Amino acid sequence: MATLAPCPTISIDRRRITDPALLSIAEQVERGVRLTDEQGALLFRTPDLIGLGAMADAVNRAKHGDRVTFAANQHINPTNICILRKTCVFCSYARLPKEAGAYHYTLDEVLDEARTASGTLTREFHIVGGLDMQAGLAYYAEMFRALKRAHPHVHIKALTAVEIAHIARIEKRTVREVLIALRDAGLDTMPGGGAEVFSPGVRATIADKKLSGEEYIAVHRTAHELGIRSNCTMLYGHVETVEDRIAHLAMLRALQDETGGYLAYIPLAYHPDNNELGAELDRTGTATSGFDDLRNLAVGRLFLDNFDHVKTHWIMVTPFLSQIALHFGVNDLEGTVVREKIYHEAGAHTAQAMSLDDILGLIRGAGKVPAERDSFYEVVRTFDDDGPGRAAAA
């Protein structure tokens, strides 16, 4: 079992805390004592957002100082055809094979979309899609090999636990066998999507028939055992309770204790447009509040004490809120992206991509120091303070 690294010196400014219930937790955080589920729930319920942010910011500064990292990445979504189209009611992206808007990229189409990386500083392909019966092991193995031949310098972060389990089912092979084959074809790490919320009751409501929480954890455990590191997520802001959120985070924390294989935690805000769940809940526009977006990031930093990195996803919560989040426990910002489909189908109104200068300006505007990283969170280069685009080797 992995042991936690020695806790760095944490100093929380108690003058910023107005909720007396947070003071004892602040003392515990400073001593490096793990929070209980009950204390995690209190963090989700406190009205003192500024005090919560001060605690998370102090922990983050102890780990990372003022440095904020980002990756030069490109999203590729090869297919939106999905056998769970009718049961994942929160999803706006999936289509049935003959439904309007359905698509399935050929290898040439994938390579054509990836060609953008040839003239840019792209260091990572982020590849996820639907559960397509025509997208099996051979489809992805051939894709990864071709991408590595064309772009040998680019890291492949691909396929959620749900997609890996789907491939294993249709190929009648074990998850381990599928992961080994994909690793040999060029898979480097895995993203954290598909987690949603692990609660069986929540999954029965929003994603019936999808991989269970325990099965999701099992796929990531196997990946970690094979040396494939991954991210993890939680989709919040729909029908889940505070207790559901904490139980979800506790399962992630437990696996990290066991394997140490998670790279980053990324809370994801639910978007209600163009999906059945949003219609049932009678929601349009942004479902989550800025208050809850910041709270989820801060609680993630405090409760997940064995995670080094917490990322804000500007595509989902806007660049402006992500900038504020850099003072709520966040040390990593979603990168350049190039083109993103899944959350824009669900109503995200953010840009499809962000330029390097825009990212540098956003981070500097928060009083932080920008640094480009690779997919393993190793700093590739840091940037000076004399203006966008001027870099120095880290």
Coordinates of C-alpha atoms in Angstrom, one line a residue:
M1 CA 0.0 0.0 0.0
A2 CA 1.3 3.4 -0.9
T3 CA 2.2 5.7 1.9
L4 CA 1.6 9.5 1.9
A5 CA 4.5 11.7 1.3
P6 CA 5.6 13.8 4.3
C7 CA 3.2 16.7 4.6
P8 CA 4.8 20.1 3.7
T9 CA 4.4 23.0 6.0
I10 CA 0.9 24.4 5.7
S11 CA -0.1 27.7 7.1
I12 CA -3.7 28.7 6.9
D13 CA -4.7 32.3 7.4
R14 CA -7.5 31.9 9.9
R15 CA -8.5 35.5 9.6
R16 CA -10.2 34.5 6.3
I17 CA -12.3 31.8 8.0
T18 CA -15.8 33.0 9.2
D19 CA -17.4 29.6 9.8
P20 CA -16.3 28.3 13.3
A21 CA -16.8 24.7 12.2
L22 CA -13.9 25.1 9.7
L23 CA -11.4 26.2 12.4
S24 CA -10.9 22.7 13.8
I25 CA -10.6 21.3 10.3
A26 CA -8.0 23.9 9.4
E27 CA -5.9 22.8 12.4
Q28 CA -6.2 19.2 11.3
V29 CA -5.2 20.1 7.8
E30 CA -2.1 22.0 9.0
R31 CA -1.1 18.9 11.0
G32 CA -1.5 16.7 8.0
V33 CA -4.3 14.6 9.5
R34 CA -6.6 13.0 7.0
L35 CA -10.2 14.3 6.9
T36 CA -13.1 12.0 7.7
D37 CA -16.1 11.6 5.4
E38 CA -18.2 13.7 7.9
Q39 CA -15.6 16.5 7.7
G40 CA -15.7 16.3 3.9
A41 CA -19.4 16.7 3.9
L42 CA -19.1 19.7 6.2
L43 CA -16.8 21.3 3.6
F44 CA -19.4 20.8 1.0
R45 CA -22.1 22.4 3.2
T46 CA -20.2 25.3 4.7
P47 CA -21.5 28.7 3.5
D48 CA -17.9 30.1 4.1
L49 CA -16.6 29.8 0.5
I50 CA -13.8 32.2 1.2
G51 CA -12.6 30.3 4.3
L52 CA -12.8 27.0 2.4
G53 CA -10.8 28.5 -0.5
A54 CA -8.2 29.9 2.0
M55 CA -7.7 26.3 3.3
A56 CA -7.4 24.8 -0.1
D57 CA -5.1 27.5 -1.3
A58 CA -2.8 27.1 1.6
V59 CA -2.5 23.3 0.9
N60 CA -1.9 24.0 -2.8
R61 CA 0.8 26.6 -2.1
A62 CA 2.6 24.2 0.2
K63 CA 2.7 21.7 -2.6
H64 CA 3.3 23.9 -5.6
G65 CA 4.0 27.5 -4.6
D66 CA 2.6 29.9 -7.2
R67 CA 3.3 27.7 -10.2
V68 CA 0.3 26.7 -12.4
T69 CA 0.9 24.1 -15.1
F70 CA -0.9 23.4 -18.4
A71 CA -0.4 21.0 -21.3
A72 CA -0.3 21.7 -25.0
N73 CA -2.9 19.1 -25.9
Q74 CA -5.3 18.2 -28.7
H75 CA -8.6 16.5 -28.2
I76 CA -9.7 13.8 -30.8
N77 CA -13.1 12.2 -30.5
P78 CA -13.1 9.4 -33.1
T79 CA -16.8 8.3 -32.8
N80 CA -20.0 9.5 -31.1
I81 CA -21.8 6.2 -31.8
C82 CA -22.7 4.6 -28.5
I83 CA -24.7 1.6 -27.4
L84 CA -25.7 3.4 -24.2
R85 CA -27.3 6.3 -26.1
K86 CA -30.7 5.7 -24.5
T87 CA -29.6 5.0 -21.0
C88 CA -27.0 7.7 -20.2
V89 CA -29.6 10.5 -20.0
F90 CA -27.0 13.2 -19.0
C91 CA -25.1 12.8 -22.3
S92 CA -25.6 15.2 -25.2
Y93 CA -22.8 13.7 -27.4
A94 CA -23.8 10.1 -28.1
R95 CA -25.8 9.0 -31.2
L96 CA -27.2 5.7 -32.4
P97 CA -25.6 4.3 -35.7
K98 CA -28.3 5.6 -38.0
E99 CA -29.2 8.7 -36.0
A100 CA -28.7 12.2 -37.4
G101 CA -25.3 13.5 -36.5
A102 CA -23.7 10.0 -35.9
Y103 CA -20.1 9.7 -37.1
H104 CA -17.3 7.2 -37.0
Y105 CA -13.9 8.3 -38.1
T106 CA -11.8 6.3 -40.5
L107 CA -8.1 6.0 -39.8
D108 CA -7.4 8.6 -42.4
E109 CA -9.9 11.0 -40.8
V110 CA -8.2 10.6 -37.4
L111 CA -4.8 11.3 -39.0
D112 CA -6.2 14.3 -40.8
E113 CA -7.5 15.7 -37.6
A114 CA -4.2 15.0 -35.8
R115 CA -2.2 16.6 -38.6
T116 CA -2.7 19.9 -36.8
A117 CA -0.1 18.7 -34.3
S118 CA 2.6 18.8 -37.0
G119 CA 2.7 22.6 -37.1
T120 CA 2.2 23.2 -33.4
L121 CA 3.7 22.5 -30.0
T122 CA 1.1 19.8 -29.3
R123 CA 2.5 17.2 -26.8
E124 CA -0.6 15.1 -26.1
F125 CA -3.5 13.6 -27.9
H126 CA -6.6 13.2 -25.6
I127 CA -8.7 10.6 -27.3
V128 CA -12.2 9.5 -26.1
G129 CA -15.5 8.7 -27.8
G130 CA -18.6 6.5 -27.7
L131 CA -19.1 2.8 -27.1
D132 CA -19.2 1.9 -30.8
M133 CA -19.5 -1.8 -31.7
Q134 CA -17.3 -1.1 -34.7
A135 CA -14.6 0.5 -32.6
G136 CA -12.8 -2.5 -31.1
L137 CA -9.3 -3.5 -30.2
A138 CA -8.0 -3.5 -33.8
Y139 CA -9.6 -0.1 -34.5
Y140 CA -7.8 1.6 -31.6
A141 CA -4.6 -0.3 -31.8
E142 CA -4.2 0.6 -35.5
M143 CA -5.0 4.2 -34.6
F144 CA -2.5 4.5 -31.9
R145 CA 0.3 2.9 -34.0
A146 CA -0.5 5.2 -36.9
L147 CA -0.5 8.3 -34.6
K148 CA 2.8 7.3 -33.0
R149 CA 4.4 6.8 -36.5
A150 CA 3.2 10.2 -37.7
H151 CA 3.8 12.1 -34.4
P152 CA 6.3 10.1 -32.3
H153 CA 6.8 13.0 -29.9
V154 CA 3.1 13.2 -28.9
H155 CA 1.9 11.3 -25.8
I156 CA -1.4 9.3 -26.2
K157 CA -3.8 9.7 -23.3
A158 CA -6.8 7.7 -24.5
L159 CA -10.0 5.7 -23.6
T160 CA -11.9 5.9 -20.4
A161 CA -12.4 2.9 -18.1
V162 CA -15.9 2.5 -19.7
E163 CA -14.4 2.3 -23.2
I164 CA -11.7 -0.2 -22.1
A165 CA -14.4 -2.4 -20.5
H166 CA -16.5 -2.1 -23.6
I167 CA -13.7 -3.3 -25.8
A168 CA -13.0 -6.2 -23.5
R169 CA -16.7 -7.3 -23.7
I170 CA -16.9 -7.1 -27.5
E171 CA -13.6 -8.8 -28.0
K172 CA -14.3 -11.4 -25.3
R173 CA -11.0 -10.7 -23.6
T174 CA -10.0 -9.5 -20.1
V175 CA -9.5 -5.9 -19.3
R176 CA -5.9 -6.7 -18.5
E177 CA -5.4 -8.2 -22.0
V178 CA -6.9 -5.2 -23.7
L179 CA -4.8 -2.8 -21.7
I180 CA -1.6 -4.7 -22.5
A181 CA -2.5 -4.8 -26.2
L182 CA -3.3 -1.0 -26.3
R183 CA -0.2 -0.2 -24.3
D184 CA 1.9 -2.1 -26.8
A185 CA 0.2 -0.2 -29.6
G186 CA 1.1 3.2 -28.1
L187 CA -1.3 4.0 -25.2
D188 CA 0.6 6.0 -22.6
T189 CA -1.9 7.1 -20.0
M190 CA -5.7 7.1 -19.5
P191 CA -8.1 10.0 -18.9
G192 CA -10.5 9.9 -16.0
G193 CA -13.9 10.2 -17.7
G194 CA -16.8 7.9 -17.2
A195 CA -16.7 8.0 -13.5
E196 CA -19.8 10.3 -13.2
V197 CA -20.8 9.6 -9.5
F198 CA -20.2 6.1 -8.1
S199 CA -23.4 5.9 -6.1
P200 CA -25.5 3.0 -7.4
G201 CA -28.7 5.1 -7.0
V202 CA -27.3 8.0 -8.9
R203 CA -26.0 5.7 -11.7
A204 CA -29.4 4.0 -11.9
T205 CA -30.9 7.5 -12.5
I206 CA -28.4 9.1 -14.9
A207 CA -26.4 6.2 -16.4
D208 CA -28.2 2.9 -16.1
K209 CA -26.3 0.0 -17.6
K210 CA -23.0 1.9 -17.5
L211 CA -19.9 0.5 -15.8
S212 CA -20.4 0.5 -12.0
G213 CA -18.3 2.5 -9.7
E214 CA -16.5 -0.6 -8.4
E215 CA -15.9 -1.7 -12.0
Y216 CA -14.5 1.7 -12.9
I217 CA -12.1 1.4 -10.0
A218 CA -11.1 -2.1 -11.0
V219 CA -10.2 -1.0 -14.5
H220 CA -8.0 1.8 -13.2
R221 CA -6.4 -0.5 -10.6
T222 CA -5.5 -2.9 -13.4
A223 CA -4.1 0.0 -15.5
H224 CA -2.0 1.1 -12.6
E225 CA -0.7 -2.4 -12.0
L226 CA 0.5 -2.4 -15.6
G227 CA 2.3 0.9 -15.3
I228 CA -0.4 2.9 -17.1
R229 CA -1.2 6.0 -15.0
S230 CA -4.5 7.8 -15.2
N231 CA -6.6 10.7 -14.2
C232 CA -9.9 10.6 -12.3
T233 CA -13.1 12.7 -12.3
M234 CA -16.4 13.3 -10.7
L235 CA -19.4 14.7 -12.6
Y236 CA -21.3 17.0 -10.2
G237 CA -24.4 19.2 -10.3
H238 CA -27.2 16.8 -11.3
V239 CA -29.1 14.5 -8.9
E240 CA -26.2 13.5 -6.5
T241 CA -26.2 14.3 -2.8
V242 CA -23.3 15.6 -0.7
E243 CA -22.9 12.1 0.7
D244 CA -22.7 10.7 -2.8
R245 CA -19.9 13.1 -3.6
I246 CA -17.9 12.2 -0.5
A247 CA -18.4 8.5 -1.0
H248 CA -17.1 8.9 -4.6
L249 CA -14.0 10.9 -3.4
A250 CA -13.3 8.3 -0.7
M251 CA -13.2 5.5 -3.3
L252 CA -10.7 7.5 -5.4
R253 CA -8.6 8.3 -2.3
A254 CA -8.6 4.6 -1.3
L255 CA -7.3 3.5 -4.7
Q256 CA -4.6 6.1 -4.7
D257 CA -3.5 4.8 -1.3
E258 CA -3.3 1.4 -2.8
T259 CA -1.6 2.1 -6.2
G260 CA -0.4 5.7 -6.3
G261 CA -1.4 5.6 -10.0
Y262 CA -3.6 8.6 -10.3
L263 CA -2.0 11.7 -11.7
A264 CA -4.7 14.3 -11.2
Y265 CA -8.3 14.8 -10.0
I266 CA -10.6 16.8 -12.3
P267 CA -14.2 17.6 -11.1
L268 CA -16.5 18.1 -14.1
A269 CA -19.5 20.3 -14.1
Y270 CA -22.7 18.8 -15.5
H271 CA -24.2 20.7 -18.5
P272 CA -28.0 20.2 -19.0
D273 CA -28.6 21.4 -22.6
N274 CA -29.5 18.9 -25.3
N275 CA -29.9 15.9 -23.0
E276 CA -32.8 14.0 -21.5
L277 CA -31.8 14.6 -17.9
G278 CA -31.6 18.4 -18.4
A279 CA -35.2 18.3 -19.8
E280 CA -36.4 16.2 -16.9
L281 CA -34.8 18.6 -14.4
D282 CA -36.2 21.5 -16.4
R283 CA -32.8 23.1 -16.6
T284 CA -31.2 25.1 -19.4
G285 CA -27.9 26.9 -19.6
T286 CA -25.3 26.3 -16.9
A287 CA -26.6 23.9 -14.3
T288 CA -23.9 24.5 -11.7
S289 CA -23.2 27.8 -9.9
G290 CA -19.8 29.4 -9.7
F291 CA -20.0 28.8 -5.9
D292 CA -20.4 25.1 -6.4
D293 CA -17.7 24.9 -9.1
L294 CA -15.1 26.5 -6.8
R295 CA -16.3 24.4 -3.8
N296 CA -15.8 21.1 -5.7
L297 CA -12.2 22.1 -6.6
A298 CA -11.4 23.2 -3.1
V299 CA -12.9 20.1 -1.4
G300 CA -11.0 17.9 -3.9
R301 CA -7.7 19.5 -2.8
L302 CA -8.5 19.1 0.9
F303 CA -10.1 15.7 0.9
L304 CA -7.8 14.0 -1.6
D305 CA -4.7 14.4 0.5
N306 CA -2.7 11.8 -1.5
F307 CA -3.2 13.6 -4.9
D308 CA -0.6 16.1 -6.1
H309 CA -2.6 17.7 -8.8
V310 CA -6.1 19.2 -9.1
K311 CA -7.2 20.5 -12.5
T312 CA -9.8 23.0 -13.5
H313 CA -11.5 22.4 -16.9
W314 CA -12.0 25.9 -18.4
I315 CA -14.1 24.4 -21.2
M316 CA -16.8 23.5 -18.7
V317 CA -16.7 26.3 -16.2
T318 CA -15.4 29.2 -18.4
P319 CA -11.8 30.6 -18.4
F320 CA -12.8 33.3 -16.0
L321 CA -14.0 30.9 -13.2
S322 CA -10.9 28.7 -13.9
Q323 CA -8.8 31.8 -13.3
I324 CA -10.4 32.3 -9.9
A325 CA -10.0 28.6 -9.1
L326 CA -6.3 29.1 -9.1
H327 CA -6.8 30.5 -5.6
F328 CA -9.0 27.6 -4.5
G329 CA -6.6 24.8 -4.5
V330 CA -6.0 24.3 -8.2
N331 CA -2.5 23.9 -9.7
D332 CA -3.3 22.8 -13.2
L333 CA -5.3 24.3 -16.1
E334 CA -6.8 22.4 -19.0
G335 CA -4.6 23.1 -22.0
T336 CA -4.8 24.3 -25.5
V337 CA -7.3 21.6 -26.6
V338 CA -7.6 22.7 -30.3
R339 CA -11.1 21.2 -30.7
E340 CA -13.5 19.7 -28.2
K341 CA -16.9 18.1 -29.0
I342 CA -18.4 16.4 -26.0
Y343 CA -19.1 19.3 -23.7
H344 CA -20.0 21.7 -26.5
E345 CA -22.7 19.3 -27.5
A346 CA -24.0 19.6 -23.9
G347 CA -24.3 23.4 -24.1
A348 CA -20.8 24.6 -23.3
H349 CA -20.4 28.1 -24.8
T350 CA -16.7 28.4 -24.3
A351 CA -14.2 28.6 -27.1
Q352 CA -13.0 25.4 -28.8
A353 CA -9.4 26.2 -28.1
M354 CA -7.2 28.5 -26.2
S355 CA -3.9 30.0 -27.5
L356 CA -0.7 29.9 -25.7
D357 CA -0.8 33.6 -25.1
D358 CA -4.3 33.4 -23.8
I359 CA -3.3 30.7 -21.3
L360 CA -0.3 32.6 -20.2
G361 CA -2.4 35.8 -19.7
L362 CA -5.0 34.0 -17.7
I363 CA -2.5 32.5 -15.3
R364 CA -0.5 35.6 -14.9
G365 CA -3.7 37.6 -14.4
A366 CA -4.3 35.5 -11.3
G367 CA -0.9 36.4 -10.0
K368 CA 0.5 32.9 -10.7
V369 CA 3.6 31.6 -12.6
P370 CA 2.8 29.7 -15.8
A371 CA 4.6 26.5 -16.7
E372 CA 4.1 24.1 -19.5
R373 CA 4.1 20.4 -18.4
D374 CA 4.2 17.0 -20.1
S375 CA 1.5 14.4 -19.5
F376 CA 3.2 13.1 -16.4
Y377 CA 3.2 16.6 -14.8
E378 CA 6.9 17.1 -15.3
V379 CA 7.6 20.8 -16.2
V380 CA 8.8 21.2 -19.7
R381 CA 9.4 25.0 -19.6
T382 CA 8.5 27.9 -17.4
F383 CA 7.7 31.4 -18.6
D384 CA 9.1 34.7 -17.5
D385 CA 7.1 37.7 -16.5
D386 CA 8.1 40.0 -19.4
G387 CA 5.1 39.1 -21.6
P388 CA 3.3 36.3 -23.4
G389 CA 5.4 33.8 -25.4
R390 CA 8.8 34.5 -23.8
A391 CA 10.0 31.3 -22.2
A392 CA 12.9 30.0 -20.3
A393 CA 13.9 26.4 -19.8
A394 CA 12.7 24.9 -16.5

